């Protein structure tokens, strides 16, 4: 489908007309628009004589741009590592103690100080989140509260389908926000059906003060990189802003023989007026590698000891991933009690190489594989996302209402083709080298999907805001069409569901302590089954996942503690006797979480916590595994980091972090077990001023003791283990100019 047709389908329920973008030229057109807006803004600032003409043209320009200024984000909390609140979908930004959910927003400061290069690096601070892809792999997937969160389920300013596929560059990211638990009512269904939580990103905006910053970094084995960050504001009251982020790195990685290159260019324009706030984000991201790729390990019997992560299982593998995207948003305050907003974005992604299915298969306890294959693939993803809504407030008697109405639409088109090598044998400690298959010459369209929804939500405040009750409802429609290699329709799916949400926050002892509870539902696409694998052809309705949660949040003013008790029940497809499919399966996870952040003493900051979970297969095929532990569900997980400002040297900060998980099962029968693991990270940074400019040196070591371990399970349905990161050194020097 062409870009214009895809865009028209995305805009259907939002009723935005007259916009057309070619599928492969979306980012280029947006870049031209970005340059035009920047020139217009500079002209307005530089020519006061013509300020009247410039201001007369502003409404036309800003309405086509879009909203969200940095000032809209909740302020950093004490210590600067976490913000005081986060975005809750259609609810907008909500303070941590006012949210009926467990939420955390990691700031750009923690990204910079920990030299995080991937989302996995940032989320290693969260005890409820684990990375489910081997470290260094081209893709990033996660497990939150025991349930998978696919990389496609990461949102940009509350909208899905717009971020780069693969590693998301963090140089242009201001916040990484985590909402734990299902959230279909407040944000709509995630494209891959994630129910354990939602990861949302907010991008950087220009601040009031001019910014010119360059960072030069090194990562073992010989990865060298440079990034630049430039920000300016222009015009009357500094209404216009532009932020440009660029990054480039190249060199050898900790995987023997692998060379990886990464490129990013991102531009953000924003306008902040009295009634109108608007923004336009454009980016281009590319990552390529050669000389190998990290593997995952598929066992058929007892689990072999973890290999050294520097061992290259596929030394002749290579790949390229490229994403381009644009997002325009606008919000207009009609009056103090009512505002209207809209967003429109597009993303185009192309990939080729040995990226998917890099598994060493049929492994036994000695680490020998009898039938490993490799897969060369080529494909693309084209997405168009749109949303529009209203937010308002009014008061009836002593009850204040804060309401929101939203409609959203996401259109996705994907194409893929794969070539497979002949089977070969290998050993994970002394791998064989296999000639890779040739890549497919083209990628035919394989699927098209449309996720459309309408949501309504109201937060009622009582007793001077000591009690907040949130009620929400969303109608979600999921439509998917699959295609064969000849272009013929091979499957069609069209189902809908309604999901509710109830959230309660009570502050019985003032604003520093809040008790909260919620009942929410998440949505996942129902399975489509067909003969001869199953007894008949059938498509199930979307699966509804239920969460019940209670908790307490305590804010001392300098540090915050959150305690949460939750239960999540997710339906699953099972196969009964006679190959009869059923959606009567169920996985249940119960958990207790503790999370803390802030400055516990002057110059001492803590970030992290612990979680205890019980993942149980409650309903399985013919009751075979009822009561057994769920795959990839360790009982204990913990992350705790500390920073300490050394009193004897102004500007010097020392840091350390421990990350640990207890043992977990790799298969549903609970016969394959991964050992528990832990790793230690240490770091130091020194901030000073030279020639009146800020200079910061940073040094970090991940997995200081160089432990070799399986970090977790890749999937609920296949016994595939992922490998943890080997010891890695990182250092960088940042300076303003």
XYZ file of C-alpha atoms in Angstrom:
737
model
C 0.000 0.000 0.000
C 1.339 3.474 -0.857
C 2.084 6.028 1.838
C -0.899 8.232 0.920
C -3.353 5.355 1.191
C -1.792 4.223 4.466
C -2.074 7.766 5.817
C -5.718 8.117 4.770
C -6.575 4.875 6.584
C -4.801 6.070 9.717
C -6.652 9.375 9.674
C -10.088 7.821 9.180
C -11.445 8.021 12.735
C -9.432 11.142 13.534
C -10.867 13.107 10.584
C -7.641 14.803 9.553
C -7.792 15.321 5.806
C -5.667 16.551 2.950
C -2.271 15.193 4.095
C -0.277 12.771 1.905
C 3.211 11.385 2.415
C 4.985 8.952 0.120
C 6.023 5.819 1.944
C 9.765 6.230 1.539
C 9.902 10.046 1.543
C 8.116 10.864 4.782
C 11.269 11.750 6.719
C 12.680 13.831 3.847
C 9.525 15.893 3.523
C 9.438 16.425 7.274
C 13.088 17.477 7.253
C 12.347 20.117 4.632
C 9.412 21.342 6.708
C 11.686 21.381 9.763
C 14.232 23.579 7.974
C 11.496 25.898 6.739
C 10.091 26.373 10.216
C 13.541 27.025 11.666
C 14.237 29.663 9.022
C 10.884 31.307 9.702
C 11.575 31.336 13.432
C 15.023 32.853 12.968
C 13.652 35.464 10.605
C 11.091 36.492 13.194
C 13.778 36.855 15.862
C 16.274 38.637 13.634
C 13.953 41.192 11.986
C 11.960 43.183 14.555
C 10.835 45.624 11.868
C 8.807 42.864 10.223
C 7.552 41.325 13.445
C 3.953 42.081 12.633
C 4.089 40.118 9.383
C 5.882 37.281 11.116
C 3.321 37.049 13.889
C 0.520 37.166 11.358
C 1.857 34.000 9.752
C 2.408 32.126 13.017
C -1.003 30.473 13.346
C -0.689 28.760 9.967
C 2.814 27.478 10.716
C 2.247 26.221 14.242
C -0.985 24.415 13.556
C 0.793 22.238 11.029
C 3.575 21.520 13.477
C 2.417 19.901 16.742
C 2.623 20.167 20.780
C 4.541 19.239 23.918
C 7.255 21.529 25.241
C 9.926 20.512 27.735
C 8.188 22.701 30.332
C 5.180 20.359 30.131
C 7.207 17.461 31.531
C 7.064 16.863 35.291
C 10.098 18.317 37.053
C 13.027 16.104 38.150
C 12.734 14.734 41.671
C 15.393 15.144 44.358
C 18.627 13.644 43.054
C 17.651 14.249 39.431
C 17.533 10.592 38.331
C 13.740 10.250 38.300
C 10.947 12.735 37.563
C 8.085 13.704 39.870
C 5.538 12.208 37.461
C 4.989 10.633 34.051
C 2.529 10.488 31.186
C -0.484 8.210 31.674
C -1.779 7.912 28.131
C -4.819 10.078 27.484
C -4.649 11.382 31.065
C -1.517 13.343 30.168
C 1.189 14.023 32.751
C 0.289 12.877 36.258
C 2.215 13.299 39.491
C 3.599 10.056 40.913
C 1.532 10.259 44.115
C -1.647 11.142 42.183
C -1.380 8.153 39.813
C -3.413 5.025 40.567
C -0.564 3.001 39.007
C 3.061 2.205 39.666
C 4.963 4.630 37.391
C 8.580 5.716 37.028
C 10.135 8.282 34.668
C 13.912 8.101 34.188
C 15.502 11.418 33.228
C 18.121 12.396 30.657
C 20.497 12.900 33.587
C 20.518 9.223 34.540
C 20.876 8.281 30.859
C 23.969 10.482 30.555
C 25.562 9.631 33.905
C 25.224 5.867 33.387
C 26.344 6.229 29.741
C 23.256 4.281 28.691
C 23.204 3.495 24.974
C 20.091 1.310 24.847
C 16.729 1.091 26.593
C 17.979 -2.062 28.296
C 20.754 -0.007 29.914
C 18.213 2.457 31.355
C 15.745 -0.191 32.483
C 18.464 -2.123 34.295
C 17.579 0.278 37.130
C 14.108 -1.265 37.488
C 13.643 -4.509 39.478
C 10.395 -5.388 37.670
C 11.934 -5.225 34.188
C 14.263 -7.725 32.524
C 15.858 -7.756 29.066
C 14.770 -10.830 27.044
C 17.250 -10.646 24.161
C 20.936 -11.512 24.392
C 23.009 -8.435 25.147
C 24.247 -6.684 22.008
C 21.563 -8.125 19.742
C 20.018 -5.878 17.093
C 16.566 -6.031 18.735
C 15.400 -5.130 22.235
C 12.589 -6.972 23.993
C 11.622 -6.908 27.661
C 9.611 -8.674 30.324
C 7.700 -6.491 32.774
C 5.948 -8.075 35.751
C 6.505 -11.468 34.138
C 4.948 -10.647 30.739
C 6.630 -9.843 27.436
C 6.867 -6.273 26.158
C 7.969 -6.347 22.536
C 10.085 -3.540 21.063
C 7.069 -2.612 18.904
C 5.193 -1.832 22.113
C 7.362 1.162 23.057
C 5.388 4.412 22.659
C 6.461 7.905 21.637
C 4.580 10.577 23.583
C 1.788 8.048 24.084
C 1.589 6.962 20.421
C 2.664 3.521 19.197
C 4.459 2.566 15.993
C 6.652 5.660 15.564
C 10.004 4.823 17.155
C 12.978 3.150 15.438
C 12.834 -0.641 15.300
C 15.922 -2.223 16.813
C 17.925 -0.129 19.248
C 16.267 3.187 20.009
C 18.971 5.882 20.145
C 18.908 7.610 23.514
C 20.740 10.765 22.478
C 17.421 12.439 21.564
C 15.426 11.050 24.514
C 14.527 13.249 27.511
C 12.524 10.694 29.538
C 12.051 6.918 29.666
C 8.724 6.311 31.397
C 7.529 2.938 32.682
C 3.906 2.221 33.581
C 3.618 -1.231 35.139
C 0.639 -3.410 34.363
C -1.981 -3.460 31.576
C -3.180 -0.079 30.357
C -5.469 -0.539 27.364
C -8.062 1.859 28.784
C -5.668 4.821 29.101
C -3.419 4.191 26.078
C -5.041 1.692 23.763
C -3.833 -1.752 22.770
C -0.093 -2.109 22.198
C 0.676 -3.391 18.666
C 2.144 -6.691 19.887
C -0.306 -6.990 22.758
C 1.990 -6.214 25.713
C 0.160 -6.435 29.045
C 2.977 -6.389 31.623
C 3.491 -2.676 31.198
C 4.054 0.215 28.821
C 7.350 1.950 28.048
C 6.880 5.524 26.806
C 9.537 7.963 25.588
C 9.520 11.763 25.639
C 11.958 13.489 23.286
C 14.233 16.441 23.997
C 13.172 20.059 23.547
C 15.167 23.280 23.537
C 15.585 24.894 26.955
C 15.558 28.583 27.741
C 19.366 28.742 27.854
C 21.410 28.129 24.678
C 23.043 24.695 24.566
C 26.169 23.594 22.657
C 27.495 20.227 23.851
C 29.753 17.613 22.351
C 30.548 14.204 23.846
C 33.361 11.882 22.809
C 33.187 8.309 24.096
C 34.907 4.929 24.067
C 33.492 1.462 24.778
C 35.416 -1.798 24.852
C 36.737 -3.372 22.750
C 37.278 -0.368 20.463
C 33.955 1.390 19.932
C 34.548 5.104 19.406
C 31.680 7.562 19.264
C 30.776 11.222 19.141
C 27.483 12.984 19.832
C 26.384 16.602 19.596
C 23.469 18.338 21.312
C 22.493 21.857 20.234
C 19.488 23.841 21.454
C 18.171 27.362 20.875
C 15.029 29.384 21.495
C 13.899 32.330 19.341
C 11.234 34.961 18.984
C 9.117 36.911 21.416
C 9.148 35.300 24.873
C 11.359 32.606 23.297
C 8.275 30.989 21.858
C 10.141 29.025 19.181
C 12.678 26.313 19.967
C 14.931 23.993 18.015
C 16.953 21.049 19.368
C 19.340 19.046 17.183
C 20.910 15.761 18.276
C 23.439 13.811 16.267
C 25.462 10.709 17.086
C 27.970 8.480 15.321
C 29.915 5.485 16.607
C 31.950 2.760 14.942
C 34.377 0.017 15.883
C 34.788 -3.425 17.396
C 32.479 -4.656 20.151
C 32.939 -7.133 23.003
C 31.767 -9.916 20.639
C 34.964 -11.257 19.054
C 35.273 -10.139 15.442
C 32.123 -8.015 15.339
C 32.171 -4.437 14.100
C 29.155 -2.204 14.666
C 28.305 1.248 13.341
C 25.519 3.524 14.546
C 24.221 6.841 13.167
C 21.527 9.249 14.371
C 20.286 12.641 13.267
C 17.241 14.104 15.026
C 15.651 17.554 14.954
C 12.910 18.819 17.267
C 10.994 22.051 16.708
C 8.501 23.387 19.208
C 6.313 26.419 19.691
C 4.854 27.508 23.015
C 2.262 30.257 22.923
C -0.417 31.365 25.327
C -3.022 29.008 23.966
C -1.151 26.891 21.441
C 1.677 24.459 22.045
C 3.131 22.586 19.121
C 6.063 20.372 18.152
C 7.586 18.607 15.196
C 10.088 15.758 15.600
C 12.076 14.276 12.711
C 14.745 11.589 12.970
C 16.860 9.199 10.938
C 18.502 6.244 12.686
C 20.754 3.590 11.195
C 22.605 0.638 12.713
C 24.774 -1.858 10.850
C 27.028 -4.706 11.912
C 29.354 -7.239 10.324
C 31.533 -10.032 11.570
C 28.911 -11.696 13.735
C 25.858 -11.245 15.923
C 24.967 -12.347 19.483
C 23.155 -15.677 19.722
C 20.372 -17.148 21.816
C 20.390 -20.780 22.948
C 17.611 -23.315 22.275
C 17.902 -26.373 24.524
C 16.282 -29.773 24.077
C 17.578 -31.282 27.331
C 19.420 -30.084 30.423
C 20.898 -26.602 30.167
C 24.634 -26.383 29.429
C 26.886 -23.962 31.297
C 26.756 -20.433 29.917
C 29.488 -19.722 27.358
C 31.749 -16.685 27.384
C 29.638 -13.905 25.762
C 32.663 -12.887 23.668
C 32.473 -16.199 21.734
C 31.028 -15.510 18.285
C 28.530 -18.201 17.252
C 27.841 -16.653 13.813
C 31.117 -14.952 12.780
C 30.045 -14.341 9.169
C 26.703 -12.711 10.022
C 25.938 -9.127 9.024
C 22.941 -6.816 8.964
C 21.576 -3.329 8.404
C 18.603 -1.635 10.056
C 17.364 1.833 9.174
C 14.385 3.794 10.524
C 13.059 7.234 9.629
C 10.216 8.929 11.426
C 8.267 12.126 11.911
C 5.740 13.183 14.536
C 3.718 16.396 14.543
C 1.562 17.326 17.526
C -0.522 20.306 18.578
C -2.557 21.232 21.645
C -4.743 24.310 21.971
C -6.292 25.585 25.190
C -9.739 26.874 24.250
C -10.132 28.229 27.773
C -8.989 27.360 31.287
C -11.312 24.354 31.386
C -11.049 22.838 27.900
C -8.260 21.952 25.470
C -8.089 20.061 22.186
C -5.102 18.131 20.872
C -4.052 16.048 17.876
C -1.039 14.112 16.693
C 0.062 12.617 13.394
C 3.186 10.558 12.768
C 4.774 8.124 10.362
C 7.682 5.681 10.556
C 9.453 3.711 7.825
C 11.855 0.864 8.646
C 13.994 -1.336 6.379
C 16.214 -4.229 7.378
C 18.381 -6.839 5.705
C 20.779 -9.458 7.029
C 21.045 -12.016 9.799
C 18.876 -10.302 12.375
C 15.977 -12.669 13.146
C 16.317 -16.250 14.346
C 19.970 -16.090 15.401
C 19.509 -19.140 17.632
C 21.809 -22.070 18.241
C 19.246 -24.872 18.138
C 18.854 -28.429 19.416
C 21.403 -27.954 22.180
C 22.222 -30.667 24.706
C 23.831 -30.488 28.146
C 27.357 -30.525 26.665
C 26.617 -27.476 24.496
C 26.542 -29.420 21.234
C 23.963 -28.644 18.569
C 22.924 -31.262 16.026
C 20.712 -29.238 13.659
C 21.418 -25.515 13.763
C 20.261 -23.378 10.831
C 20.806 -19.734 10.018
C 18.300 -17.344 8.459
C 18.926 -14.409 6.164
C 16.024 -11.991 5.934
C 14.919 -8.813 4.220
C 11.887 -6.771 5.160
C 10.198 -3.478 5.872
C 7.655 -1.854 8.197
C 5.598 1.221 7.346
C 3.430 2.731 10.077
C 1.136 5.747 10.254
C -0.299 6.752 13.636
C -2.873 9.415 14.432
C -4.765 10.568 17.491
C -7.062 13.395 18.522
C -8.803 14.254 21.733
C -10.290 16.638 24.232
C -9.301 17.273 27.845
C -11.406 19.291 30.229
C -12.478 19.891 33.779
C -15.562 21.076 35.597
C -17.009 21.037 39.087
C -20.347 19.697 40.312
C -20.938 20.617 43.919
C -17.893 19.515 45.869
C -16.701 17.077 43.187
C -14.132 18.116 40.599
C -14.077 16.236 37.280
C -11.014 15.955 35.027
C -12.108 14.174 31.868
C -10.561 13.106 28.576
C -11.966 11.821 25.289
C -9.586 10.312 22.734
C -9.672 8.533 19.401
C -6.620 6.843 17.897
C -5.689 4.892 14.803
C -2.540 2.974 13.891
C -2.059 1.496 10.422
C 0.839 -0.930 9.962
C 2.136 -2.575 6.812
C 4.908 -5.167 6.861
C 6.804 -7.202 4.317
C 9.384 -9.936 4.779
C 11.246 -12.751 3.059
C 13.693 -15.310 4.463
C 16.308 -17.705 3.090
C 17.468 -20.646 5.215
C 20.834 -22.387 5.308
C 21.355 -26.128 5.347
C 21.546 -27.728 8.800
C 24.974 -27.971 10.401
C 26.496 -29.028 13.721
C 28.353 -26.826 16.181
C 29.346 -26.425 19.814
C 28.735 -23.212 21.746
C 32.200 -23.314 23.346
C 34.018 -23.993 20.037
C 31.599 -22.963 17.287
C 31.761 -24.044 13.667
C 31.765 -21.490 10.879
C 28.930 -21.853 8.392
C 28.574 -20.127 5.053
C 25.508 -17.911 5.339
C 22.687 -18.160 2.815
C 22.182 -15.365 0.303
C 19.655 -12.716 1.226
C 16.284 -12.515 -0.541
C 16.258 -9.980 -3.354
C 12.972 -8.398 -2.284
C 10.403 -8.454 0.487
C 6.738 -8.899 -0.523
C 3.966 -7.523 1.666
C 3.050 -10.083 4.310
C 0.552 -8.264 6.529
C -1.484 -5.150 7.106
C -3.161 -4.240 10.369
C -5.320 -1.433 11.718
C -5.693 -0.721 15.447
C -8.447 1.820 16.074
C -9.974 2.867 19.367
C -12.098 5.390 21.227
C -11.544 6.030 24.936
C -13.355 8.044 27.621
C -11.988 8.709 31.091
C -13.005 10.787 34.122
C -11.126 11.475 37.359
C -13.330 12.585 40.237
C -11.678 14.474 43.110
C -13.260 14.636 46.585
C -12.407 16.082 49.975
C -9.953 18.741 48.772
C -8.202 16.286 46.467
C -7.596 13.745 49.224
C -9.608 11.158 47.283
C -9.272 10.649 43.519
C -11.400 8.112 41.659
C -10.643 7.424 37.999
C -13.105 5.609 35.732
C -12.240 4.744 32.148
C -13.548 2.797 29.192
C -12.087 2.089 25.741
C -13.496 0.404 22.669
C -10.701 -1.220 20.642
C -10.919 -2.727 17.158
C -8.204 -4.948 15.703
C -8.168 -5.703 11.989
C -5.373 -7.718 10.338
C -4.937 -9.164 6.853
C -2.136 -11.607 6.039
C -0.791 -12.258 2.543
C 1.017 -15.163 0.880
C 4.147 -14.714 -1.238
C 1.908 -14.462 -4.317
C -0.044 -11.573 -2.821
C -3.181 -13.613 -2.143
C -5.002 -13.142 1.173
C -4.026 -16.004 3.472
C -5.844 -14.854 6.589
C -8.202 -12.158 7.805
C -8.881 -10.976 11.353
C -11.434 -8.405 12.483
C -12.419 -8.335 16.150
C -13.223 -5.736 18.790
C -13.455 -5.499 22.571
C -14.266 -3.042 25.359
C -11.863 -2.663 28.284
C -12.632 -0.879 31.579
C -10.409 0.738 34.171
C -10.989 1.763 37.791
C -8.315 3.555 39.807
C -8.432 4.973 43.329
C -5.970 7.227 45.178
C -6.489 8.204 48.824
C -4.254 10.572 50.829
C -5.449 10.129 54.416
C -2.441 11.793 56.073
C -1.749 14.654 53.717
C 0.040 14.981 50.379
C 3.145 12.959 51.302
C 1.445 9.526 51.530
C -0.964 8.040 49.024
C -2.762 4.724 49.068
C -3.776 3.489 45.641
C -5.640 0.622 43.999
C -6.618 -0.273 40.465
C -8.469 -2.780 38.362
C -7.449 -2.589 34.698
C -7.576 -4.730 31.600
C -5.074 -5.232 28.820
C -5.743 -6.428 25.286
C -3.861 -8.871 23.056
C -4.838 -10.016 19.606
C -6.653 -13.350 19.706
C -5.018 -16.252 17.889
C -6.055 -17.454 14.440
C -5.751 -21.229 13.979
C -6.166 -23.405 10.896
C -5.969 -26.950 9.615
C -4.031 -29.214 9.438
C -2.244 -28.078 12.612
C -5.604 -27.761 14.380
C -8.896 -29.574 14.014
C -10.592 -26.589 12.346
C -10.137 -22.971 11.267
C -11.063 -20.340 13.828
C -10.198 -16.816 15.024
C -10.505 -16.015 18.724
C -11.667 -12.692 20.133
C -8.970 -10.427 21.643
C -7.611 -11.764 24.912
C -8.456 -9.687 27.969
C -5.816 -9.620 30.686
C -6.936 -8.529 34.167
C -4.831 -6.797 36.794
C -5.737 -6.103 40.408
C -3.270 -3.962 42.347
C -2.980 -2.143 45.659
C -0.082 -0.096 46.958
C 1.276 2.746 49.015
C 3.596 5.621 48.023
C 5.533 7.627 50.581
C 7.324 10.844 49.652
C 9.623 12.313 52.314
C 10.469 15.266 50.092
C 13.975 13.937 49.423
C 13.308 10.285 48.626
C 10.242 8.193 47.739
C 9.273 4.583 48.443
C 6.577 2.622 46.620
C 5.178 -0.736 47.740
C 2.863 -2.610 45.357
C 0.942 -5.865 45.562
C -0.512 -7.110 42.269
C -2.071 -10.036 40.431
C -2.231 -10.353 36.632
C -4.197 -13.090 34.834
C -3.662 -13.553 31.097
C -5.617 -15.975 28.839
C -3.518 -18.166 26.543
C -4.063 -20.478 23.591
C -3.906 -24.198 24.397
C -4.450 -27.348 22.336
C -6.792 -29.959 23.764
C -7.047 -33.627 22.818
C -7.764 -34.152 19.135
C -5.912 -30.936 18.153
C -8.857 -28.847 19.342
C -7.782 -25.223 19.953
C -9.028 -23.317 22.989
C -8.475 -19.883 24.506
C -9.115 -21.384 27.944
C -5.473 -21.428 29.005
C -4.241 -18.993 31.647
C -1.025 -17.663 33.132
C -1.099 -15.876 36.488
C 1.576 -13.716 38.082
C 1.323 -12.447 41.640
C 3.922 -10.086 42.951
C 5.140 -7.746 45.668
C 7.309 -4.795 44.583
C 9.391 -2.286 46.482
C 10.904 0.658 44.634
C 12.870 3.648 45.915
C 14.518 6.725 44.457
C 15.878 10.063 45.605
C 18.497 11.531 47.918
C 18.545 9.581 51.201
C 21.261 11.822 52.647
C 23.100 14.866 51.418
C 25.188 13.762 48.439
C 23.914 10.158 48.551
C 21.310 8.919 46.069
C 19.574 5.546 45.780
C 17.732 4.093 42.788
C 16.203 0.625 42.544
C 14.371 -1.943 44.623
C 13.269 -5.564 44.692
C 10.356 -7.684 43.544
C 9.016 -11.071 44.649
C 6.769 -12.875 42.157
C 4.907 -16.152 41.797
C 4.327 -16.976 38.138
C 1.953 -19.923 37.772
C 0.478 -21.844 34.855
C -3.068 -21.994 36.196
C -4.835 -23.575 33.203
C -2.902 -25.711 30.707
C -3.788 -28.220 27.979
C -5.586 -31.160 29.601
C -4.248 -29.941 32.961
C -0.776 -31.313 32.166
C 1.175 -28.445 33.730
C -1.428 -26.889 36.032
C 0.277 -25.384 39.062
C 3.777 -25.427 37.574
C 5.903 -22.293 37.505
C 5.640 -20.042 34.458
C 8.535 -19.822 32.027
C 10.950 -16.960 32.722
C 9.486 -16.106 36.135
C 12.190 -15.902 38.844
C 10.923 -15.607 42.397
C 13.295 -12.746 43.266
C 14.676 -9.858 41.246
C 16.638 -6.948 42.609
C 18.342 -3.804 41.338
C 19.930 -1.260 43.632
C 22.223 1.560 42.609
C 23.912 4.208 44.735
C 25.701 7.460 43.938
C 27.930 9.253 46.438
C 29.401 12.722 46.036
C 32.913 12.508 47.467
C 33.317 15.251 50.115
C 37.088 15.561 49.592
C 36.870 16.454 45.880
C 34.210 18.857 44.644
C 32.592 17.500 41.471
C 33.658 13.870 42.011
C 30.881 11.240 42.229
C 31.352 7.496 42.794
C 28.637 4.998 41.896
C 27.796 1.315 42.089
C 24.890 -0.938 41.184
C 23.976 -4.554 41.865
C 21.548 -6.398 39.577
C 20.371 -9.894 40.493
C 17.773 -12.540 39.636
C 17.015 -15.898 41.229
C 16.702 -19.116 39.212
C 13.952 -19.571 36.620
C 12.531 -22.274 34.376
C 13.062 -22.372 30.631
C 10.236 -24.780 29.756
C 6.603 -25.299 30.744
C 7.309 -28.765 32.184
C 9.825 -27.219 34.622
C 12.597 -29.648 33.618
C 15.057 -27.049 32.283
C 16.340 -24.554 34.817
C 18.505 -21.455 34.511
C 20.696 -20.661 37.517
C 20.303 -17.423 39.437
C 22.778 -14.672 38.664
C 24.075 -11.312 39.792
C 26.373 -8.659 38.382
C 28.150 -5.617 39.748
C 28.527 -2.263 38.026
C 30.816 0.529 39.218
C 31.452 4.052 37.975
C 32.860 7.482 38.590
C 32.390 10.933 37.121
C 34.016 14.289 37.597
C 32.306 17.586 36.754
C 34.194 20.850 36.575
C 34.431 24.033 34.531
C 37.167 24.960 32.090
C 37.299 28.423 30.500
C 33.873 28.995 32.023
C 32.360 25.956 30.264
C 30.972 22.792 31.858
C 33.100 19.665 31.418
C 32.134 16.161 32.637
C 34.269 13.003 32.523
C 32.522 9.665 33.096
C 33.759 6.107 33.558
C 31.644 2.959 34.034
C 32.253 -0.784 34.144
C 29.354 -3.199 33.577
C 29.659 -6.759 34.946
C 32.861 -5.909 36.802
C 33.567 -9.544 37.768
C 32.966 -10.768 34.183
C 30.473 -13.441 35.195
C 29.062 -15.642 32.426
C 25.358 -16.338 32.858
C 22.033 -16.849 31.116
C 20.033 -13.724 31.858
C 16.579 -15.223 31.210
C 14.086 -16.850 28.858
C 13.353 -15.424 25.424
C 9.827 -16.816 25.077
C 6.965 -18.440 26.986
C 6.565 -21.110 24.295
C 10.117 -22.174 23.332
C 13.035 -23.133 25.643
C 15.411 -20.419 24.419
C 17.879 -18.847 26.871
C 19.392 -15.378 26.487
C 22.972 -14.516 27.411
C 24.050 -11.729 29.764
C 26.525 -8.991 28.914
C 30.240 -9.610 29.398
C 32.510 -7.160 31.191
C 32.351 -3.817 29.364
C 34.308 -0.608 29.973
C 32.876 2.787 28.991
C 34.314 6.256 29.262
C 33.316 9.626 27.831
C 34.133 13.319 27.976
C 31.385 15.934 27.545
C 32.007 19.628 27.165
C 29.901 22.680 26.452
C 31.204 25.229 23.984
